[in-house]
XYZ file of C-alpha atoms in Angstrom:
485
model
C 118.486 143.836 129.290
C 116.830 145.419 126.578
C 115.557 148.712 125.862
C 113.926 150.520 128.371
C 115.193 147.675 131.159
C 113.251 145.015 130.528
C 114.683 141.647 130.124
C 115.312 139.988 126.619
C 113.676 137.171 125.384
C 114.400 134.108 123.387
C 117.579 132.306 122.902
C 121.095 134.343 123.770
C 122.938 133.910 120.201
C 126.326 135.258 119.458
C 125.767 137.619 116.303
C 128.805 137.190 113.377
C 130.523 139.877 112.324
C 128.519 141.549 109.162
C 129.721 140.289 105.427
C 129.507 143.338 103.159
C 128.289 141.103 100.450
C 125.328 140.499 102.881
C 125.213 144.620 103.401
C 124.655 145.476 100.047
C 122.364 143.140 98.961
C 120.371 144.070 102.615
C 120.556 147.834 101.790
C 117.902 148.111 98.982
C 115.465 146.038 101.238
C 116.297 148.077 104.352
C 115.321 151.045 102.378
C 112.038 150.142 101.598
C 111.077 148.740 104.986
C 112.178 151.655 106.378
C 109.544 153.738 104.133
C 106.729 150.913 104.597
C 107.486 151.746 108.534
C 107.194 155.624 108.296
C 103.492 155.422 106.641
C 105.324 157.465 103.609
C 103.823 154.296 101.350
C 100.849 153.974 102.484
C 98.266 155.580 100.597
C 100.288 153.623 97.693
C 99.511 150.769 99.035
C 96.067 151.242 98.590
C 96.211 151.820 95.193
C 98.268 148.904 94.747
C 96.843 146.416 92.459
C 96.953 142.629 92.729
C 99.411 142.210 90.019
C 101.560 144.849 91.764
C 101.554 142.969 95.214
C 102.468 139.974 93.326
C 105.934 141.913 91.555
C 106.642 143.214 95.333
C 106.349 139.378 95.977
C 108.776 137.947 93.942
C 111.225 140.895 94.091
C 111.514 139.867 97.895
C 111.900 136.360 97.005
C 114.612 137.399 94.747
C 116.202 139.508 97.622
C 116.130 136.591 100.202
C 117.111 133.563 97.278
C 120.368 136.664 96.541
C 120.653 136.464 100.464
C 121.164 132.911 100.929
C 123.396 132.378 98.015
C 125.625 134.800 99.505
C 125.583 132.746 102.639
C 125.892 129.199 101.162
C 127.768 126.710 103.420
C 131.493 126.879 102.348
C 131.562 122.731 101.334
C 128.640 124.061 99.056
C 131.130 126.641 97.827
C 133.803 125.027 97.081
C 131.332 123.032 94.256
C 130.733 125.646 92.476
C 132.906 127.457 90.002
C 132.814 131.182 91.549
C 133.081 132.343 87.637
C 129.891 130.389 86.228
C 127.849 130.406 89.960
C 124.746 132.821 90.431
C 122.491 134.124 92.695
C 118.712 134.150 92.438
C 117.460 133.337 89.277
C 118.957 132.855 86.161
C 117.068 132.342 82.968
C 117.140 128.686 81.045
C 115.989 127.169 77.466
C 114.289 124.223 77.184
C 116.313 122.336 74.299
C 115.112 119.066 74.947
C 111.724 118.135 76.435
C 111.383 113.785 76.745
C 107.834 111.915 77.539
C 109.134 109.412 79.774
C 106.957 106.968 80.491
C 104.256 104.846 78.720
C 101.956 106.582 80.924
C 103.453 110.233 79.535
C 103.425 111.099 83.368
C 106.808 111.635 83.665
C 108.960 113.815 81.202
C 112.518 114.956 81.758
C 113.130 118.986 80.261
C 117.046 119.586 79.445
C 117.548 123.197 80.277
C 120.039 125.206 79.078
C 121.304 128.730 79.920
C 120.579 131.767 77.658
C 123.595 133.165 78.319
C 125.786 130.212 76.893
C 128.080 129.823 79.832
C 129.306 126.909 81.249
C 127.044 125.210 84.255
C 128.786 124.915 87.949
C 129.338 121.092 88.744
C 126.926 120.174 91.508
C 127.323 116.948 94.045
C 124.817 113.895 93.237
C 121.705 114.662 94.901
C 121.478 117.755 94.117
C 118.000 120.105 93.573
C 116.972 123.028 91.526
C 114.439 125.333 92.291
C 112.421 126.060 89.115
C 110.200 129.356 88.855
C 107.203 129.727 86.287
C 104.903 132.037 85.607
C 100.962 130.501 85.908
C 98.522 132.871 84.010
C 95.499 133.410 86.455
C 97.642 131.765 89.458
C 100.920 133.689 89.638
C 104.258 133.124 90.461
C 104.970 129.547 91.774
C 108.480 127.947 92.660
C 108.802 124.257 93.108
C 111.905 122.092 93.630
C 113.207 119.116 91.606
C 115.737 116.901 91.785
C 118.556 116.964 89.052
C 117.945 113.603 87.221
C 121.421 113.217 85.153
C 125.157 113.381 85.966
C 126.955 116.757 86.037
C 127.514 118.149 82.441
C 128.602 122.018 81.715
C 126.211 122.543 79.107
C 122.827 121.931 80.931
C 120.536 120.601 83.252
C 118.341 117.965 83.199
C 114.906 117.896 85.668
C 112.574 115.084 85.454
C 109.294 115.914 86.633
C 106.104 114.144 87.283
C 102.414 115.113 86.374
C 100.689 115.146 89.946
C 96.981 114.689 89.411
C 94.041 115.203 91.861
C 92.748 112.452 94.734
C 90.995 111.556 97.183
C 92.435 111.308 100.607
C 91.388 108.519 103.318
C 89.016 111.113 105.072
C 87.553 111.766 101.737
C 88.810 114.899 101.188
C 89.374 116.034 97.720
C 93.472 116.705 96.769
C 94.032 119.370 93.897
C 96.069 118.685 90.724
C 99.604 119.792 91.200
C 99.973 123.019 90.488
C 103.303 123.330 88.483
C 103.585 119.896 87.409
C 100.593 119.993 85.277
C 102.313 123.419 84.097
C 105.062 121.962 83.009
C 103.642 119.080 81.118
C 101.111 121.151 79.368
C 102.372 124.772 78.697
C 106.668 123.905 78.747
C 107.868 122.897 75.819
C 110.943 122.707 73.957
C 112.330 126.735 73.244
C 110.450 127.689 76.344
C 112.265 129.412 78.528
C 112.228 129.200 82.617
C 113.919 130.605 85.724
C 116.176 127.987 87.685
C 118.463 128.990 90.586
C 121.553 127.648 91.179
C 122.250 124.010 92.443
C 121.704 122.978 96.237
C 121.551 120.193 98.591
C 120.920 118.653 101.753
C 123.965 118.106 103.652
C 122.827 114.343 104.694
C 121.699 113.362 101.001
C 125.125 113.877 98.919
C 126.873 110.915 97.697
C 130.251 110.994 98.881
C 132.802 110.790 95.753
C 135.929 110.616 97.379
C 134.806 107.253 99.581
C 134.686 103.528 97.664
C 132.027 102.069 99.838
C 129.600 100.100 98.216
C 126.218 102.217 97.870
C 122.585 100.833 97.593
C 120.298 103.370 95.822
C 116.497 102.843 96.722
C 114.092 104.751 94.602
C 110.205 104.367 94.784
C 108.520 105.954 91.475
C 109.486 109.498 90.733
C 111.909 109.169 93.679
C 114.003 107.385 91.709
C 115.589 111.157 89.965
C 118.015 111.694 92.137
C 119.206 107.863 91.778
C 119.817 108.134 88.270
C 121.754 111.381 89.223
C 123.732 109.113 91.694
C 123.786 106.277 89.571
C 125.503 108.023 86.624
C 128.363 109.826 88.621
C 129.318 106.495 90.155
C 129.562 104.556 87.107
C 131.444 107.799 85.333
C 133.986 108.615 87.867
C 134.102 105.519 89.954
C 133.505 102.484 87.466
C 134.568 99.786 90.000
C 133.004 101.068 92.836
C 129.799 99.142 94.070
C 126.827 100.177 93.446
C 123.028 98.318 93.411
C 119.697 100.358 92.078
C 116.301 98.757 93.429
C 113.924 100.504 91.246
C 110.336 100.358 92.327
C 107.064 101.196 90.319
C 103.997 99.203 89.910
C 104.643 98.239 86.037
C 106.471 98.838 83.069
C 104.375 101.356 82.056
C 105.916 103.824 84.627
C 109.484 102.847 83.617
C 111.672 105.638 82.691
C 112.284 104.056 79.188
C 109.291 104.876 76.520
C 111.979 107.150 74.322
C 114.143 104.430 73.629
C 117.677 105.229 73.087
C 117.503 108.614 74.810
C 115.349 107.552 78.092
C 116.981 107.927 80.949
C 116.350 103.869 82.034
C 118.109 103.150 78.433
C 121.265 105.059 79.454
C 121.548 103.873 82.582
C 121.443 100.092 81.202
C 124.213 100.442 78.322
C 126.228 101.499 82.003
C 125.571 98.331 84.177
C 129.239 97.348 84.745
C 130.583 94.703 86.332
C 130.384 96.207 89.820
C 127.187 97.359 89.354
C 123.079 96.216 89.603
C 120.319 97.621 88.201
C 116.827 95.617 89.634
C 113.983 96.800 88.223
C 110.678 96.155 90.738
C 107.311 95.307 89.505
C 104.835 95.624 92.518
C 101.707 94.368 90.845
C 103.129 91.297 90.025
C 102.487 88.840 92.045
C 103.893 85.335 92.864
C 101.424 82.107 92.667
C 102.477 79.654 94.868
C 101.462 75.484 95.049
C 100.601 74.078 98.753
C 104.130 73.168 99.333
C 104.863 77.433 99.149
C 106.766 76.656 96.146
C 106.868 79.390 93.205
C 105.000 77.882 89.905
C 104.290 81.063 88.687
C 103.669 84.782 88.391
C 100.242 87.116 88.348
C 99.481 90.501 87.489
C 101.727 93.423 86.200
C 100.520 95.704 83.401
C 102.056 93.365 80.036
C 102.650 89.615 79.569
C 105.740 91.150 79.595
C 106.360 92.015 83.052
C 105.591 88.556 83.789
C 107.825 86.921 81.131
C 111.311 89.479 82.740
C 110.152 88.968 85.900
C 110.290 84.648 85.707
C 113.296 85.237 83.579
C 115.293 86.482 86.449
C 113.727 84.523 88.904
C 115.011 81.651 87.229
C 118.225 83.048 86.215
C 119.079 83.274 90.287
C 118.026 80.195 91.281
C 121.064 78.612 89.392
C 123.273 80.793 90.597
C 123.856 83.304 87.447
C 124.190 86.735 88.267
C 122.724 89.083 85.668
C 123.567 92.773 86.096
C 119.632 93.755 85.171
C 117.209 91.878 87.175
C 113.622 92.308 86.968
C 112.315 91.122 90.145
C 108.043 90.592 90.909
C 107.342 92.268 94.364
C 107.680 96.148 96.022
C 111.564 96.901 97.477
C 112.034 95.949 100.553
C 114.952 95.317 102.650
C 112.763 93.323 105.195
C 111.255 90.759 102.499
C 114.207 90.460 100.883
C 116.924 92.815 99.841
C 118.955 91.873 102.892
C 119.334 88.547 101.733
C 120.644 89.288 97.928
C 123.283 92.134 99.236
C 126.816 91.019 99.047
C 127.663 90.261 102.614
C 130.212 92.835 102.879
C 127.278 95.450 101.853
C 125.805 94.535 105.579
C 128.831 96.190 107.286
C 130.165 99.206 104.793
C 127.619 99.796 102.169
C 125.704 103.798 102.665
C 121.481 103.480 101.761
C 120.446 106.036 99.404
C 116.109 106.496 99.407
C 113.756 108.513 97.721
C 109.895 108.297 96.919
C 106.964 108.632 98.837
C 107.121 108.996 102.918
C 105.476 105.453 103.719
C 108.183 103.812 101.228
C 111.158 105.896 103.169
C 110.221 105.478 106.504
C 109.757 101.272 105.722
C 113.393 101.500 104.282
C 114.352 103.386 107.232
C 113.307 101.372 109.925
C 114.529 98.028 108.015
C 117.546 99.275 107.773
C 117.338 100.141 111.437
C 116.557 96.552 112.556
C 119.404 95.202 110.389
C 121.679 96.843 112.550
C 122.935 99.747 109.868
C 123.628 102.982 111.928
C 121.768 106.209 111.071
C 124.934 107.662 109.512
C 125.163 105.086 106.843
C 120.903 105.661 105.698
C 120.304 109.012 103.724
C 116.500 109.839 102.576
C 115.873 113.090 100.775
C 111.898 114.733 101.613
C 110.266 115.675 98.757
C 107.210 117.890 100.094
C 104.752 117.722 103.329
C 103.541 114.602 103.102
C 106.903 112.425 103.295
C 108.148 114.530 105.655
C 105.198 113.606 107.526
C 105.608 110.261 107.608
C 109.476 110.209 108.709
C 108.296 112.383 111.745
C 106.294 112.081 114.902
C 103.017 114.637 116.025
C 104.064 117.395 118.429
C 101.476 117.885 121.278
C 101.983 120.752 123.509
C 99.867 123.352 124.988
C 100.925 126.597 123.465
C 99.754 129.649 122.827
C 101.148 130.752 118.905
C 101.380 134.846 118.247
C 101.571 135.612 114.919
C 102.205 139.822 114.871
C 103.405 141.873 111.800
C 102.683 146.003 111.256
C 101.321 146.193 114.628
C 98.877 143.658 114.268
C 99.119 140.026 115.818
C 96.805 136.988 115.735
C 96.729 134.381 118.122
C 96.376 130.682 118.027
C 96.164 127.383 120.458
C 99.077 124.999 118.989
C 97.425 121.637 117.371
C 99.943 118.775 117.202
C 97.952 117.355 114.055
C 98.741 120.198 112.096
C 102.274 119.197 111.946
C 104.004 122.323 111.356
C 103.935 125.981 112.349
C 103.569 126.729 108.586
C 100.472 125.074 108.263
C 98.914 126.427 111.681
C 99.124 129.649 110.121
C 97.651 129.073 107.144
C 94.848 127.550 109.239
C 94.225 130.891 110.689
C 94.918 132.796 107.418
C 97.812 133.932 107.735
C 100.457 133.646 104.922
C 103.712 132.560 105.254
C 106.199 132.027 102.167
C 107.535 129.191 101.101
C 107.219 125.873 98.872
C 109.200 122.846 99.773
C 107.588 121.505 103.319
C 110.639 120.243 103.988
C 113.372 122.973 105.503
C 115.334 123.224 101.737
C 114.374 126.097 100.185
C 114.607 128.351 102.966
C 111.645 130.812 101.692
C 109.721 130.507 104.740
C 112.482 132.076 107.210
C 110.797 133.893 109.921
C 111.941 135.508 112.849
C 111.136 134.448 116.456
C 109.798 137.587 118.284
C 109.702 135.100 121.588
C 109.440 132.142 122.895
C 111.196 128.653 121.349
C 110.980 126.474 118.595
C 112.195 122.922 117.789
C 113.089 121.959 114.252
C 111.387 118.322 113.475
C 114.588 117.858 110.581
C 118.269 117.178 111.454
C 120.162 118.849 110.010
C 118.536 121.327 108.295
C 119.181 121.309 104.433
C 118.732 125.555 105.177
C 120.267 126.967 108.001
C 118.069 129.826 108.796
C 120.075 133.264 110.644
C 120.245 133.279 114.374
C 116.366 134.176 116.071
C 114.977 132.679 112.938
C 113.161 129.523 112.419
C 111.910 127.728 109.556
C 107.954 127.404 110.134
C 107.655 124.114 107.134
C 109.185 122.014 110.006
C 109.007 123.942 112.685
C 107.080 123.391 115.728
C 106.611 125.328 119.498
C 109.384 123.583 122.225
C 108.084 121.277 124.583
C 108.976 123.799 127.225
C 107.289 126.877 125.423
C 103.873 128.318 126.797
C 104.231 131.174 124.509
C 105.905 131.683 120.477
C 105.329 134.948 119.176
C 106.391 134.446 115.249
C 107.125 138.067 112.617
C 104.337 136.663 110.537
């Protein structure tokens, strides 16, 4: 019973005992709250100005990133080195900055830290959440796969330019906010905040297994590949590994700076136990009546064209080349099943990354072919592939929003997706920037009521009573959520 004998609500949960690391990093925040609560800040607050609000922003970002560094998952521990590892933010250089692409929409920025110390290793597939400061905009925070293998001096992030479109219902999309940042205003000597490494639990290459691995990376999604790619081939030279790299022509290859793109240093690696095919989706096959292949259409250079029947003829007399440029979008349906070694069917883990509609395809092929769930590992990248790995929630539910004595309410929509973006439908602001459950900056607590989380498991655990509104949605069995929001 609670106070005053009325019954408790929500979900019984066994509370740990309190880490004093947790209590004085809690104290400072406690503090304030506990001022905000007695009115003795109020007619402050008035006065406050929008710059201010936006410094009382990011200082309790800073408290909750401090927060869940302290309570990192021991495996995620054990990574680190406890004498190099931080908490929060830490400020980096930008010694290198690459244009990647012919396009110059991609560029990778090597960042390295002020201080000089060494870097903690980090497992392949591993993120980093990158803070910078947009004049007229504010604070923004945006994660980014680490595109290289581990090395103690720095970092290296490579980062797309996401421009505006269109949407099927005609509805404008804006220009990326931080991307464009990036490419335009970060340069080499710039200097950024970067937290610490992190992961999700179910997208970490194992490095003390020798299965065979398949790596399937769609465009940009192809970062945490090369991160994959590199540790294999470093630490585990004879262990089996195959890279389907998809894009829609050369142009958007990772390998306009030559000698020191990252495509280039992944090819002087192709070993004998490895394969690199590089995936051309605008190229086309022309076939005569009979079905046969008499030649190829399309692609972005005569070029594409000329690798692409190189290959092709290459295989059909049974050589094996370790680079393969191969006309067509990856697919394990159309046709990746059929050029795996056989033994890849039964042992081999799938790796995927890239838009939602390119993961969930890989997903279900994989499915079909009889390869269990454990064995097929996709890492979200923002709202939209999350979307598309995960079904629409209808339920009829009445959604409570309260904070300072005020609440809001709203009628759950299933098309909305997420309880994040319900409230933001109704105004209401909640933190947070990944859509996916990573970066754990949209923790709320759950006043009443039930949620279900729409990702298993959770790359953030958020603390008993709490949920995670990005991927969040009411339980089936829930007539009533009242969120601290």
């Amino acid at each position: 019973m609670g106070q005053g004998g009325r019954p408790l609500t929500g979900p019984i949960r066994i509370v740990p005992p309190v880490d004093p690391t947790l209590l004085s990093l809690a104290l400072p925040a406690l503090s304030l709250s506990s001022l905000v609560a007695a009115g003795g800040l109020y007619a402050l607050t008035r006065r406050y100005t929008a710059r201010a609000w936006r410094e009382l922003a990011q200082a309790e970002q800073d408290f909750a990133l401090r927060l869940r560094a302290a309570r990192i998952r021991p495996a995620q521990r054990e990574e680190s080195d406890p004498a190099v590892a931080w908490q929060g933010f830490r400020k980096f250089r930008v010694t290198r900055k690459v244009v990647e692409d012919q396009k110059r929409e991609t560029a990778s920025f090597y960042l390295t830290p002020l201080d000089g110390r060494r870097l903690p290793p980090y497992p392949p597939g591993a993120y980093l959440n990158l803070r910078v400061e947009i004049p007229e905009v504010g604070t923004e925070t945006r994660s980014y796969s680490i595109s290289g293998g581990f090395t103690p001096e720095y970092y290296r992030l490579s980062i797309k330019r996401v421009p505006g479109w269109t949407d099927s219902s005609g509805k404008e999309i804006p220009p990326g906010k931080v991307s464009n940042f990036v490419h335009d205003h970060v340069h080499e000597g710039s200097v950024v905040d970067v937290s610490a490494p992190n992961h999700c639990p179910h997208f970490v290459l194992d490095m003390e297994s020798d299965a065979p691995v398949v790596l399937l990376g769609g465009g940009v999604g192809i970062t945490p590949m090369i991160c994959m790619w590199e540790e294999v081939v470093t630490r585990q030279p004879t262990r089996p590994v195959w890279l389907f790299y998809g894009v829609r022509g050369s142009a958007e290859l990772m390998d306009a700076a030559d000698e020191i793109s990252a495509l280039h240093s992944m090819l002087r690696q192709v070993g004998d136990d490895q394969r690199l095919w590089l995936c051309f989706s605008r190229v086309k096959p022309e076939l005569d009546e009979a079905g046969k292949v008499i030649g190829l259409a399309g692609g972005e250079s005569e070029n594409d064209l000329h690798l692409c029947e190189q290959s092709r003829q290459q295989l059909v007399v049974g050589q094996q080349p370790r680079v393969v440029h191969h006309y067509g979008r990856v697919s394990i349906k159309d046709w990746i099943w059929d050029v795996l070694p056989p033994n890849f069917r039964d042992t081999a883990h799938f790796y995927t990354c890239g838009p939602g509609p390119f993961m969930k395809a890989i997903r279900v092929d994989c499915l079909a072919k009889g390869v269990p769930e454990r064995r097929i590992h996709f890492e979200e990248f923002g709202a939209d592939s999350h979307d598309a790995l995960t079904d629409v929630v209808d339920t009829a539910c009445e959604v409570v929003f309260s904070r300072g004595g005020r609440s809001k309410s709203a009628a759950w929509e299933g098309w909305r997706r997420d309880l994040q973006r319900l409230a933001k439908a109704n105004e209401i602001s909640i933190r947070g920037h990944c859509g996916v459950g990573a970066c754990g900056e949209c923790e709320t607590p759950i006043l009443s009521g039930r949620v279900q989380h729409t990702r298993d498991p959770l790359p953030y655990e958020p603390s008993p009573g709490c949920c995670l509104p990005c991927v969040a949605v009411p339980h089936p069995d829930c007539e009533r959520l009242e969120l601290q929001a």
